[in-house]
PDB file of C-alpha atoms and ligand atoms in Angstrom:
ATOM      1  CA  UNK A   1    -225.330 -94.703 105.309  1.00 81.00           C
ATOM      2  CA  UNK A   2    -228.381 -94.900 103.140  1.00 93.00           C
ATOM      3  CA  UNK A   3    -228.623 -93.837  99.487  1.00 98.00           C
ATOM      4  CA  UNK A   4    -227.919 -90.123  98.844  1.00 98.00           C
ATOM      5  CA  UNK A   5    -231.120 -88.081  97.928  1.00 98.00           C
ATOM      6  CA  UNK A   6    -230.825 -86.207  94.702  1.00 99.00           C
ATOM      7  CA  UNK A   7    -232.808 -84.171  92.213  1.00 99.00           C
ATOM      8  CA  UNK A   8    -231.759 -84.192  88.568  1.00 99.00           C
ATOM      9  CA  UNK A   9    -232.442 -81.158  86.341  1.00 99.00           C
ATOM     10  CA  UNK A  10    -232.114 -82.216  82.678  1.00 99.00           C
ATOM     11  CA  UNK A  11    -232.504 -81.268  79.031  1.00 98.00           C
ATOM     12  CA  UNK A  12    -232.379 -84.707  77.283  1.00 98.00           C
ATOM     13  CA  UNK A  13    -230.203 -84.864  75.215  1.00 97.00           C
ATOM     14  CA  UNK A  14    -228.301 -88.139  74.795  1.00 98.00           C
ATOM     15  CA  UNK A  15    -225.865 -87.738  77.732  1.00 98.00           C
ATOM     16  CA  UNK A  16    -228.758 -86.437  79.956  1.00 98.00           C
ATOM     17  CA  UNK A  17    -230.637 -89.695  79.110  1.00 98.00           C
ATOM     18  CA  UNK A  18    -227.683 -91.758  80.282  1.00 98.00           C
ATOM     19  CA  UNK A  19    -227.366 -89.591  83.341  1.00 98.00           C
ATOM     20  CA  UNK A  20    -231.008 -90.307  84.171  1.00 98.00           C
ATOM     21  CA  UNK A  21    -230.575 -94.060  83.722  1.00 98.00           C
ATOM     22  CA  UNK A  22    -227.402 -94.066  85.745  1.00 98.00           C
ATOM     23  CA  UNK A  23    -229.128 -92.275  88.687  1.00 98.00           C
ATOM     24  CA  UNK A  24    -232.116 -94.698  88.461  1.00 98.00           C
ATOM     25  CA  UNK A  25    -229.795 -97.751  88.450  1.00 98.00           C
ATOM     26  CA  UNK A  26    -227.553 -96.622  91.326  1.00 98.00           C
ATOM     27  CA  UNK A  27    -228.364 -98.122  94.756  1.00 98.00           C
ATOM     28  CA  UNK A  28    -226.176 -95.318  96.146  1.00 98.00           C
ATOM     29  CA  UNK A  29    -228.652 -92.607  95.047  1.00 98.00           C
ATOM     30  CA  UNK A  30    -232.316 -91.906  95.809  1.00 98.00           C
ATOM     31  CA  UNK A  31    -233.664 -89.999  92.844  1.00 98.00           C
ATOM     32  CA  UNK A  32    -236.441 -87.906  94.439  1.00 98.00           C
ATOM     33  CA  UNK A  33    -237.473 -85.832  91.531  1.00 99.00           C
ATOM     34  CA  UNK A  34    -236.616 -84.787  87.885  1.00 99.00           C
ATOM     35  CA  UNK A  35    -237.026 -81.413  86.496  1.00 99.00           C
ATOM     36  CA  UNK A  36    -236.698 -80.378  82.874  1.00 99.00           C
ATOM     37  CA  UNK A  37    -235.374 -77.292  81.205  1.00 99.00           C
ATOM     38  CA  UNK A  38    -235.064 -75.961  77.734  1.00 98.00           C
ATOM     39  CA  UNK A  39    -231.561 -76.432  76.293  1.00 98.00           C
ATOM     40  CA  UNK A  40    -230.600 -79.188  73.857  1.00 98.00           C
ATOM     41  CA  UNK A  41    -234.145 -78.805  72.519  1.00 98.00           C
ATOM     42  CA  UNK A  42    -237.207 -76.748  73.320  1.00 98.00           C
ATOM     43  CA  UNK A  43    -238.900 -77.586  76.644  1.00 98.00           C
ATOM     44  CA  UNK A  44    -241.766 -79.694  75.321  1.00 98.00           C
ATOM     45  CA  UNK A  45    -239.232 -81.990  73.658  1.00 98.00           C
ATOM     46  CA  UNK A  46    -236.845 -82.249  76.651  1.00 98.00           C
ATOM     47  CA  UNK A  47    -239.838 -83.009  78.894  1.00 98.00           C
ATOM     48  CA  UNK A  48    -241.147 -85.594  76.583  1.00 98.00           C
ATOM     49  CA  UNK A  49    -237.722 -87.218  76.301  1.00 98.00           C
ATOM     50  CA  UNK A  50    -237.220 -87.327  80.098  1.00 98.00           C
ATOM     51  CA  UNK A  51    -240.545 -89.042  80.462  1.00 98.00           C
ATOM     52  CA  UNK A  52    -239.833 -91.482  77.638  1.00 98.00           C
ATOM     53  CA  UNK A  53    -236.479 -92.398  79.067  1.00 98.00           C
ATOM     54  CA  UNK A  54    -237.888 -93.062  82.603  1.00 98.00           C
ATOM     55  CA  UNK A  55    -240.778 -94.989  81.067  1.00 98.00           C
ATOM     56  CA  UNK A  56    -238.432 -97.129  79.088  1.00 98.00           C
ATOM     57  CA  UNK A  57    -236.625 -98.295  82.376  1.00 98.00           C
ATOM     58  CA  UNK A  58    -239.866 -98.532  84.366  1.00 98.00           C
ATOM     59  CA  UNK A  59    -239.093 -95.671  86.663  1.00 98.00           C
ATOM     60  CA  UNK A  60    -242.505 -94.064  86.388  1.00 98.00           C
ATOM     61  CA  UNK A  61    -242.925 -93.323  90.099  1.00 98.00           C
ATOM     62  CA  UNK A  62    -240.473 -90.426  90.111  1.00 98.00           C
ATOM     63  CA  UNK A  63    -242.209 -86.971  89.625  1.00 98.00           C
ATOM     64  CA  UNK A  64    -241.040 -85.089  86.616  1.00 99.00           C
ATOM     65  CA  UNK A  65    -241.903 -81.323  86.322  1.00 99.00           C
ATOM     66  CA  UNK A  66    -241.311 -79.014  83.421  1.00 99.00           C
ATOM     67  CA  UNK A  67    -239.429 -75.865  84.172  1.00 98.00           C
ATOM     68  CA  UNK A  68    -238.167 -72.862  82.141  1.00 98.00           C
ATOM     69  CA  UNK A  69    -238.896 -72.719  78.452  1.00 98.00           C
ATOM     70  CA  UNK A  70    -236.233 -70.113  77.882  1.00 98.00           C
ATOM     71  CA  UNK A  71    -233.179 -68.524  79.516  1.00 98.00           C
ATOM     72  CA  UNK A  72    -233.695 -65.774  82.161  1.00 98.00           C
ATOM     73  CA  UNK A  73    -233.069 -62.942  79.799  1.00 95.00           C
ATOM     74  CA  UNK A  74    -232.231 -64.193  76.293  1.00 97.00           C
ATOM     75  CA  UNK A  75    -233.586 -66.140  73.400  1.00 98.00           C
ATOM     76  CA  UNK A  76    -233.067 -69.904  73.597  1.00 98.00           C
ATOM     77  CA  UNK A  77    -230.251 -71.547  71.684  1.00 98.00           C
ATOM     78  CA  UNK A  78    -230.728 -75.294  71.080  1.00 98.00           C
ATOM     79  CA  UNK A  79    -228.444 -78.062  69.880  1.00 98.00           C
ATOM     80  CA  UNK A  80    -230.269 -80.095  67.172  1.00 96.00           C
ATOM     81  CA  UNK A  81    -226.977 -80.366  65.418  1.00 96.00           C
ATOM     82  CA  UNK A  82    -225.717 -82.509  68.235  1.00 97.00           C
ATOM     83  CA  UNK A  83    -228.892 -84.266  69.580  1.00 97.00           C
ATOM     84  CA  UNK A  84    -231.183 -84.344  66.482  1.00 97.00           C
ATOM     85  CA  UNK A  85    -234.582 -82.897  65.809  1.00 97.00           C
ATOM     86  CA  UNK A  86    -236.262 -84.668  68.727  1.00 98.00           C
ATOM     87  CA  UNK A  87    -233.413 -83.833  71.132  1.00 98.00           C
ATOM     88  CA  UNK A  88    -232.874 -87.576  71.411  1.00 98.00           C
ATOM     89  CA  UNK A  89    -232.589 -88.948  67.914  1.00 98.00           C
ATOM     90  CA  UNK A  90    -231.330 -92.486  67.228  1.00 98.00           C
ATOM     91  CA  UNK A  91    -233.112 -95.637  68.255  1.00 97.00           C
ATOM     92  CA  UNK A  92    -236.892 -95.179  68.390  1.00 95.00           C
ATOM     93  CA  UNK A  93    -238.224 -95.568  71.942  1.00 97.00           C
ATOM     94  CA  UNK A  94    -241.906 -95.804  72.840  1.00 97.00           C
ATOM     95  CA  UNK A  95    -243.894 -92.774  74.035  1.00 98.00           C
ATOM     96  CA  UNK A  96    -244.106 -92.188  77.775  1.00 98.00           C
ATOM     97  CA  UNK A  97    -246.394 -94.126  79.887  1.00 98.00           C
ATOM     98  CA  UNK A  98    -246.932 -91.335  82.518  1.00 98.00           C
ATOM     99  CA  UNK A  99    -247.645 -87.658  82.604  1.00 98.00           C
ATOM    100  CA  UNK A 100    -245.530 -84.817  83.915  1.00 98.00           C
ATOM    101  CA  UNK A 101    -246.334 -83.490  87.429  1.00 98.00           C
ATOM    102  CA  UNK A 102    -248.675 -80.524  87.474  1.00 98.00           C
ATOM    103  CA  UNK A 103    -246.290 -78.468  89.585  1.00 98.00           C
ATOM    104  CA  UNK A 104    -243.599 -76.327  87.969  1.00 98.00           C
ATOM    105  CA  UNK A 105    -239.937 -77.316  88.294  1.00 99.00           C
ATOM    106  CA  UNK A 106    -239.405 -74.651  90.925  1.00 99.00           C
ATOM    107  CA  UNK A 107    -242.417 -75.872  92.960  1.00 98.00           C
ATOM    108  CA  UNK A 108    -241.360 -79.495  92.664  1.00 99.00           C
ATOM    109  CA  UNK A 109    -237.795 -78.675  93.858  1.00 99.00           C
ATOM    110  CA  UNK A 110    -239.171 -76.699  96.817  1.00 99.00           C
ATOM    111  CA  UNK A 111    -241.708 -79.433  97.889  1.00 98.00           C
ATOM    112  CA  UNK A 112    -239.046 -82.089  97.514  1.00 99.00           C
ATOM    113  CA  UNK A 113    -236.521 -80.226  99.731  1.00 98.00           C
ATOM    114  CA  UNK A 114    -239.182 -79.517 102.271  1.00 98.00           C
ATOM    115  CA  UNK A 115    -240.230 -83.090 102.391  1.00 98.00           C
ATOM    116  CA  UNK A 116    -236.719 -84.494 102.823  1.00 98.00           C
ATOM    117  CA  UNK A 117    -235.311 -84.976 106.254  1.00 97.00           C
ATOM    118  CA  UNK A 118    -231.733 -85.019 104.880  1.00 97.00           C
ATOM    119  CA  UNK A 119    -230.307 -82.291 102.655  1.00 98.00           C
ATOM    120  CA  UNK A 120    -230.542 -83.061  98.953  1.00 98.00           C
ATOM    121  CA  UNK A 121    -227.942 -82.783  96.202  1.00 99.00           C
ATOM    122  CA  UNK A 122    -229.089 -80.945  93.069  1.00 98.00           C
ATOM    123  CA  UNK A 123    -227.545 -82.198  89.850  1.00 99.00           C
ATOM    124  CA  UNK A 124    -228.208 -79.699  87.041  1.00 99.00           C
ATOM    125  CA  UNK A 125    -227.015 -80.877  83.668  1.00 99.00           C
ATOM    126  CA  UNK A 126    -228.545 -78.385  81.344  1.00 99.00           C
ATOM    127  CA  UNK A 127    -228.648 -74.534  81.370  1.00 99.00           C
ATOM    128  CA  UNK A 128    -229.024 -73.334  84.945  1.00 99.00           C
ATOM    129  CA  UNK A 129    -232.313 -71.475  84.462  1.00 99.00           C
ATOM    130  CA  UNK A 130    -234.390 -73.638  86.785  1.00 99.00           C
ATOM    131  CA  UNK A 131    -231.804 -73.592  89.586  1.00 99.00           C
ATOM    132  CA  UNK A 132    -231.449 -69.766  89.458  1.00 98.00           C
ATOM    133  CA  UNK A 133    -235.245 -69.333  89.402  1.00 98.00           C
ATOM    134  CA  UNK A 134    -235.570 -71.709  92.339  1.00 99.00           C
ATOM    135  CA  UNK A 135    -232.912 -69.824  94.353  1.00 98.00           C
ATOM    136  CA  UNK A 136    -234.617 -66.534  93.713  1.00 98.00           C
ATOM    137  CA  UNK A 137    -238.050 -67.877  94.775  1.00 98.00           C
ATOM    138  CA  UNK A 138    -237.013 -69.932  97.745  1.00 98.00           C
ATOM    139  CA  UNK A 139    -233.838 -68.517  99.356  1.00 98.00           C
ATOM    140  CA  UNK A 140    -235.134 -69.952 102.690  1.00 98.00           C
ATOM    141  CA  UNK A 141    -234.704 -73.487 101.419  1.00 98.00           C
ATOM    142  CA  UNK A 142    -230.960 -73.137 100.433  1.00 98.00           C
ATOM    143  CA  UNK A 143    -229.946 -74.909 103.645  1.00 98.00           C
ATOM    144  CA  UNK A 144    -231.733 -78.062 102.411  1.00 98.00           C
ATOM    145  CA  UNK A 145    -229.358 -78.360  99.388  1.00 98.00           C
ATOM    146  CA  UNK A 146    -226.258 -80.380 100.374  1.00 98.00           C
ATOM    147  CA  UNK A 147    -224.375 -79.540  97.116  1.00 98.00           C
ATOM    148  CA  UNK A 148    -224.945 -78.543  93.540  1.00 99.00           C
ATOM    149  CA  UNK A 149    -223.105 -80.908  91.208  1.00 99.00           C
ATOM    150  CA  UNK A 150    -223.385 -79.279  87.799  1.00 99.00           C
ATOM    151  CA  UNK A 151    -222.281 -80.174  84.320  1.00 99.00           C
ATOM    152  CA  UNK A 152    -221.105 -77.011  82.674  1.00 98.00           C
ATOM    153  CA  UNK A 153    -218.237 -74.698  81.867  1.00 98.00           C
ATOM    154  CA  UNK A 154    -214.620 -75.294  81.213  1.00 98.00           C
ATOM    155  CA  UNK A 155    -211.287 -74.148  82.542  1.00 98.00           C
ATOM    156  CA  UNK A 156    -210.023 -74.191  79.058  1.00 94.00           C
ATOM    157  CA  UNK A 157    -211.766 -74.427  75.677  1.00 95.00           C
ATOM    158  CA  UNK A 158    -215.474 -74.115  75.020  1.00 98.00           C
ATOM    159  CA  UNK A 159    -217.597 -76.241  72.702  1.00 98.00           C
ATOM    160  CA  UNK A 160    -220.113 -73.690  71.587  1.00 98.00           C
ATOM    161  CA  UNK A 161    -217.854 -70.880  71.159  1.00 98.00           C
ATOM    162  CA  UNK A 162    -214.060 -70.989  71.567  1.00 98.00           C
ATOM    163  CA  UNK A 163    -214.530 -69.685  75.135  1.00 98.00           C
ATOM    164  CA  UNK A 164    -217.986 -71.170  76.270  1.00 98.00           C
ATOM    165  CA  UNK A 165    -219.382 -74.494  77.044  1.00 98.00           C
ATOM    166  CA  UNK A 166    -223.052 -74.999  75.895  1.00 98.00           C
ATOM    167  CA  UNK A 167    -224.970 -75.019  79.178  1.00 98.00           C
ATOM    168  CA  UNK A 168    -223.306 -71.870  80.439  1.00 98.00           C
ATOM    169  CA  UNK A 169    -223.457 -70.247  77.098  1.00 98.00           C
ATOM    170  CA  UNK A 170    -227.251 -70.700  76.769  1.00 98.00           C
ATOM    171  CA  UNK A 171    -228.009 -68.923  80.128  1.00 98.00           C
ATOM    172  CA  UNK A 172    -224.910 -67.144  81.561  1.00 98.00           C
ATOM    173  CA  UNK A 173    -227.028 -64.944  83.865  1.00 98.00           C
ATOM    174  CA  UNK A 174    -228.520 -68.032  85.484  1.00 99.00           C
ATOM    175  CA  UNK A 175    -225.105 -69.606  85.764  1.00 99.00           C
ATOM    176  CA  UNK A 176    -223.724 -66.498  87.452  1.00 98.00           C
ATOM    177  CA  UNK A 177    -226.546 -66.610  90.004  1.00 98.00           C
ATOM    178  CA  UNK A 178    -225.749 -70.227  90.862  1.00 99.00           C
ATOM    179  CA  UNK A 179    -222.044 -69.578  91.139  1.00 99.00           C
ATOM    180  CA  UNK A 180    -222.623 -66.614  93.363  1.00 98.00           C
ATOM    181  CA  UNK A 181    -225.191 -68.460  95.460  1.00 98.00           C
ATOM    182  CA  UNK A 182    -222.671 -69.517  98.228  1.00 98.00           C
ATOM    183  CA  UNK A 183    -223.862 -73.139  97.934  1.00 98.00           C
ATOM    184  CA  UNK A 184    -221.196 -75.823  97.727  1.00 98.00           C
ATOM    185  CA  UNK A 185    -220.620 -76.495  94.035  1.00 99.00           C
ATOM    186  CA  UNK A 186    -218.815 -79.175  92.109  1.00 99.00           C
ATOM    187  CA  UNK A 187    -218.302 -78.153  88.507  1.00 99.00           C
ATOM    188  CA  UNK A 188    -217.755 -81.017  86.011  1.00 99.00           C
ATOM    189  CA  UNK A 189    -216.679 -78.978  82.979  1.00 98.00           C
ATOM    190  CA  UNK A 190    -215.365 -80.080  79.675  1.00 98.00           C
ATOM    191  CA  UNK A 191    -211.898 -80.587  81.168  1.00 98.00           C
ATOM    192  CA  UNK A 192    -213.119 -83.730  82.842  1.00 98.00           C
ATOM    193  CA  UNK A 193    -216.177 -84.732  80.763  1.00 98.00           C
ATOM    194  CA  UNK A 194    -213.953 -85.110  77.740  1.00 98.00           C
ATOM    195  CA  UNK A 195    -212.044 -87.740  79.717  1.00 98.00           C
ATOM    196  CA  UNK A 196    -215.386 -89.712  79.698  1.00 98.00           C
ATOM    197  CA  UNK A 197    -215.441 -90.233  75.914  1.00 98.00           C
ATOM    198  CA  UNK A 198    -217.673 -93.165  74.937  1.00 98.00           C
ATOM    199  CA  UNK A 199    -215.321 -94.679  72.320  1.00 98.00           C
ATOM    200  CA  UNK A 200    -216.305 -97.764  70.175  1.00 98.00           C
ATOM    201  CA  UNK A 201    -215.039-100.168  72.757  1.00 98.00           C
ATOM    202  CA  UNK A 202    -217.087 -98.602  75.551  1.00 98.00           C
ATOM    203  CA  UNK A 203    -220.148 -98.459  73.264  1.00 98.00           C
ATOM    204  CA  UNK A 204    -219.686-102.171  72.439  1.00 98.00           C
ATOM    205  CA  UNK A 205    -219.271-103.003  76.095  1.00 97.00           C
ATOM    206  CA  UNK A 206    -222.636-101.241  76.679  1.00 97.00           C
ATOM    207  CA  UNK A 207    -224.302-103.014  73.766  1.00 96.00           C
ATOM    208  CA  UNK A 208    -223.392-106.428  75.280  1.00 96.00           C
ATOM    209  CA  UNK A 209    -224.716-105.454  78.737  1.00 94.00           C
ATOM    210  CA  UNK A 210    -228.294-106.808  78.138  1.00 87.00           C
ATOM    211  CA  UNK A 211    -231.480-104.952  79.151  1.00 85.00           C
ATOM    212  CA  UNK A 212    -231.107-101.233  78.157  1.00 95.00           C
ATOM    213  CA  UNK A 213    -227.549-101.607  76.968  1.00 96.00           C
ATOM    214  CA  UNK A 214    -228.510-101.856  73.331  1.00 96.00           C
ATOM    215  CA  UNK A 215    -230.580 -98.753  73.413  1.00 97.00           C
ATOM    216  CA  UNK A 216    -227.980 -96.779  75.187  1.00 98.00           C
ATOM    217  CA  UNK A 217    -225.279 -97.943  72.805  1.00 98.00           C
ATOM    218  CA  UNK A 218    -227.656 -96.900  69.906  1.00 98.00           C
ATOM    219  CA  UNK A 219    -228.126 -93.447  71.373  1.00 98.00           C
ATOM    220  CA  UNK A 220    -224.355 -93.105  71.765  1.00 98.00           C
ATOM    221  CA  UNK A 221    -223.697 -94.319  68.170  1.00 98.00           C
ATOM    222  CA  UNK A 222    -225.993 -91.451  67.006  1.00 98.00           C
ATOM    223  CA  UNK A 223    -224.113 -89.050  69.349  1.00 97.00           C
ATOM    224  CA  UNK A 224    -220.769 -90.301  67.980  1.00 98.00           C
ATOM    225  CA  UNK A 225    -221.950 -89.473  64.501  1.00 97.00           C
ATOM    226  CA  UNK A 226    -222.871 -85.902  65.348  1.00 97.00           C
ATOM    227  CA  UNK A 227    -219.610 -85.404  67.325  1.00 97.00           C
ATOM    228  CA  UNK A 228    -217.625 -86.707  64.475  1.00 97.00           C
ATOM    229  CA  UNK A 229    -219.364 -84.197  62.071  1.00 96.00           C
ATOM    230  CA  UNK A 230    -219.199 -81.256  64.496  1.00 96.00           C
ATOM    231  CA  UNK A 231    -215.898 -81.780  66.259  1.00 97.00           C
ATOM    232  CA  UNK A 232    -213.954 -84.409  64.261  1.00 97.00           C
ATOM    233  CA  UNK A 233    -213.855 -87.175  66.863  1.00 96.00           C
ATOM    234  CA  UNK A 234    -216.244 -90.036  67.419  1.00 95.00           C
ATOM    235  CA  UNK A 235    -215.903 -90.683  71.215  1.00 98.00           C
ATOM    236  CA  UNK A 236    -218.735 -88.475  72.364  1.00 98.00           C
ATOM    237  CA  UNK A 237    -218.208 -87.326  75.991  1.00 98.00           C
ATOM    238  CA  UNK A 238    -220.638 -88.585  78.566  1.00 98.00           C
ATOM    239  CA  UNK A 239    -220.743 -85.071  80.020  1.00 98.00           C
ATOM    240  CA  UNK A 240    -223.819 -85.342  82.213  1.00 98.00           C
ATOM    241  CA  UNK A 241    -223.190 -88.715  83.831  1.00 98.00           C
ATOM    242  CA  UNK A 242    -219.945 -87.252  85.203  1.00 99.00           C
ATOM    243  CA  UNK A 243    -221.967 -84.778  87.366  1.00 99.00           C
ATOM    244  CA  UNK A 244    -223.946 -87.816  88.676  1.00 99.00           C
ATOM    245  CA  UNK A 245    -220.780 -89.761  89.383  1.00 98.00           C
ATOM    246  CA  UNK A 246    -219.378 -86.749  91.314  1.00 98.00           C
ATOM    247  CA  UNK A 247    -222.172 -87.252  93.906  1.00 98.00           C
ATOM    248  CA  UNK A 248    -222.305 -91.027  93.790  1.00 98.00           C
ATOM    249  CA  UNK A 249    -218.557 -91.718  93.978  1.00 98.00           C
ATOM    250  CA  UNK A 250    -216.801 -88.350  94.614  1.00 98.00           C
ATOM    251  CA  UNK A 251    -213.358 -90.041  94.763  1.00 98.00           C
ATOM    252  CA  UNK A 252    -213.555 -90.608  90.933  1.00 98.00           C
ATOM    253  CA  UNK A 253    -213.239 -86.830  90.361  1.00 98.00           C
ATOM    254  CA  UNK A 254    -210.080 -84.995  91.497  1.00 98.00           C
ATOM    255  CA  UNK A 255    -211.070 -81.409  92.067  1.00 98.00           C
ATOM    256  CA  UNK A 256    -209.439 -78.113  92.813  1.00 98.00           C
ATOM    257  CA  UNK A 257    -211.120 -75.352  94.845  1.00 98.00           C
ATOM    258  CA  UNK A 258    -211.127 -71.991  93.077  1.00 98.00           C
ATOM    259  CA  UNK A 259    -213.093 -68.911  92.210  1.00 98.00           C
ATOM    260  CA  UNK A 260    -215.227 -69.273  89.092  1.00 99.00           C
ATOM    261  CA  UNK A 261    -216.878 -66.217  87.610  1.00 98.00           C
ATOM    262  CA  UNK A 262    -219.220 -66.286  84.669  1.00 98.00           C
ATOM    263  CA  UNK A 263    -218.745 -63.806  81.840  1.00 98.00           C
ATOM    264  CA  UNK A 264    -222.209 -62.517  80.679  1.00 98.00           C
ATOM    265  CA  UNK A 265    -221.304 -59.702  78.447  1.00 95.00           C
ATOM    266  CA  UNK A 266    -218.060 -60.259  76.355  1.00 95.00           C
ATOM    267  CA  UNK A 267    -218.578 -60.237  72.614  1.00 95.00           C
ATOM    268  CA  UNK A 268    -216.219 -63.162  72.214  1.00 97.00           C
ATOM    269  CA  UNK A 269    -216.364 -64.668  75.717  1.00 98.00           C
ATOM    270  CA  UNK A 270    -220.071 -64.622  76.706  1.00 98.00           C
ATOM    271  CA  UNK A 271    -220.639 -67.775  78.788  1.00 98.00           C
ATOM    272  CA  UNK A 272    -217.045 -68.380  79.642  1.00 98.00           C
ATOM    273  CA  UNK A 273    -216.392 -69.724  83.139  1.00 98.00           C
ATOM    274  CA  UNK A 274    -213.416 -67.674  84.228  1.00 98.00           C
ATOM    275  CA  UNK A 275    -211.525 -70.060  86.524  1.00 98.00           C
ATOM    276  CA  UNK A 276    -209.049 -68.411  88.885  1.00 98.00           C
ATOM    277  CA  UNK A 277    -206.674 -71.407  88.878  1.00 97.00           C
ATOM    278  CA  UNK A 278    -203.838 -69.357  90.221  1.00 97.00           C
ATOM    279  CA  UNK A 279    -205.784 -67.441  92.852  1.00 97.00           C
ATOM    280  CA  UNK A 280    -204.843 -64.042  91.339  1.00 98.00           C
ATOM    281  CA  UNK A 281    -208.221 -62.357  91.970  1.00 97.00           C
ATOM    282  CA  UNK A 282    -208.078 -62.634  95.715  1.00 97.00           C
ATOM    283  CA  UNK A 283    -211.772 -63.469  95.559  1.00 98.00           C
ATOM    284  CA  UNK A 284    -213.119 -66.231  97.841  1.00 98.00           C
ATOM    285  CA  UNK A 285    -213.293 -69.648  96.129  1.00 98.00           C
ATOM    286  CA  UNK A 286    -216.819 -70.752  95.245  1.00 98.00           C
ATOM    287  CA  UNK A 287    -216.413 -74.069  93.381  1.00 99.00           C
ATOM    288  CA  UNK A 288    -214.678 -77.481  93.428  1.00 99.00           C
ATOM    289  CA  UNK A 289    -213.705 -77.741  89.840  1.00 98.00           C
ATOM    290  CA  UNK A 290    -213.083 -81.140  88.293  1.00 98.00           C
ATOM    291  CA  UNK A 291    -209.580 -81.454  86.918  1.00 98.00           C
ATOM    292  CA  UNK A 292    -209.140 -85.197  86.450  1.00 98.00           C
ATOM    293  CA  UNK A 293    -211.515 -88.198  86.096  1.00 98.00           C
ATOM    294  CA  UNK A 294    -210.740 -91.791  86.940  1.00 98.00           C
ATOM    295  CA  UNK A 295    -212.013 -92.892  83.468  1.00 98.00           C
ATOM    296  CA  UNK A 296    -211.966 -96.663  84.198  1.00 98.00           C
ATOM    297  CA  UNK A 297    -213.700 -96.235  87.529  1.00 98.00           C
ATOM    298  CA  UNK A 298    -216.251 -93.984  85.932  1.00 98.00           C
ATOM    299  CA  UNK A 299    -217.122 -96.480  83.145  1.00 98.00           C
ATOM    300  CA  UNK A 300    -217.238 -99.354  85.698  1.00 98.00           C
ATOM    301  CA  UNK A 301    -219.701 -97.309  87.866  1.00 98.00           C
ATOM    302  CA  UNK A 302    -221.816 -96.568  84.797  1.00 98.00           C
ATOM    303  CA  UNK A 303    -222.026-100.210  83.673  1.00 97.00           C
ATOM    304  CA  UNK A 304    -222.724-101.355  87.175  1.00 97.00           C
ATOM    305  CA  UNK A 305    -225.625 -98.865  87.445  1.00 98.00           C
ATOM    306  CA  UNK A 306    -227.122 -99.679  83.995  1.00 97.00           C
ATOM    307  CA  UNK A 307    -226.790-103.337  84.572  1.00 96.00           C
ATOM    308  CA  UNK A 308    -229.143-103.037  87.585  1.00 96.00           C
ATOM    309  CA  UNK A 309    -232.004-101.502  85.537  1.00 96.00           C
TER     310      UNK A 309
HETATM  311  C1  BDR B 401    -223.544 -80.151  77.572  1.00 69.98           C
HETATM  312  O1  BDR B 401    -224.410 -79.640  76.548  1.00 69.98           O
HETATM  313  C2  BDR B 401    -225.452 -80.471  76.213  1.00 69.98           C
HETATM  314  O2  BDR B 401    -225.465 -80.650  74.831  1.00 69.98           O
HETATM  315  C3  BDR B 401    -225.034 -81.766  76.895  1.00 69.98           C
HETATM  316  O3  BDR B 401    -226.248 -82.470  77.195  1.00 69.98           O
HETATM  317  C4  BDR B 401    -224.221 -81.401  78.077  1.00 69.98           C
HETATM  318  O4  BDR B 401    -225.055 -81.115  79.144  1.00 69.98           O
HETATM  319  C5  BDR B 401    -222.179 -80.322  77.150  1.00 69.98           C
HETATM  320  O5  BDR B 401    -221.614 -79.022  76.733  1.00 69.98           O
HETATM  321 CA1   CA B 402    -227.438 -81.786  79.196  1.00 69.98          CA
END
């Protein structure tokens, strides 16, 4: 079997940057396109960061298209407290050596799916605005998507409110569209991404990797500092790379199939992914929800991918 074709939708973001590098360094994946969305920072910054990261690792042949600059029906909430003013603070990396594609994210996703013989996995690791917009504009192309492997949500606690995880909180209406799309979904929520904490030992291992290892470790040192200040622990979760790993090496993620509904209105619970773990709603399941990550296997896969860059 050849490499699996994928499209990454990102809002870099430190863990998004690592997810991009992981996808580029994995012989098991064929990264066909990258789309950007507003989330961790405004769209101009997340697009600049995606282009800079791909330039740094010499992957300038992959088309990068900018997408939504704000959620479907709300004002944008960003996360400079976690990712810094640029959206990717920490080690200075050079400006991009290539330009974004002229197409919009929705157009690029559509063209990429049309042009692929095999169905393509969509890996959205920011707010789900672009994916929802794509599904609305091109329902006829749904059959070309093999799976949506998303980073977002939680079966338990949130990280932006007590109930909601950031990506879902920012655009709950978009998330609801995606969860109700009928597409096969793997949800890597905080329950599993917090099992991928980049502690000091893992950051040092990355630092000693050679090539991009030092930059990645530097990004994660910055990320560790903001996590320490915001949440009181300094092993920042590699949230977004888990959604990449779930396509690359699905056996690393133990999942349970269940119904997930997104709360869009609750005063206290907006953006909550309400996971019917016990099957009490009687509604048909719509997601394979990550419940356990093989942490050692995940970090080995990450190192293996980055080493190849
Ligand atoms: C998610 O929010 C962002 O800050 C990260 O990049 C990740 O996608 C974690 O809640
Ligand atoms: Ca992200």
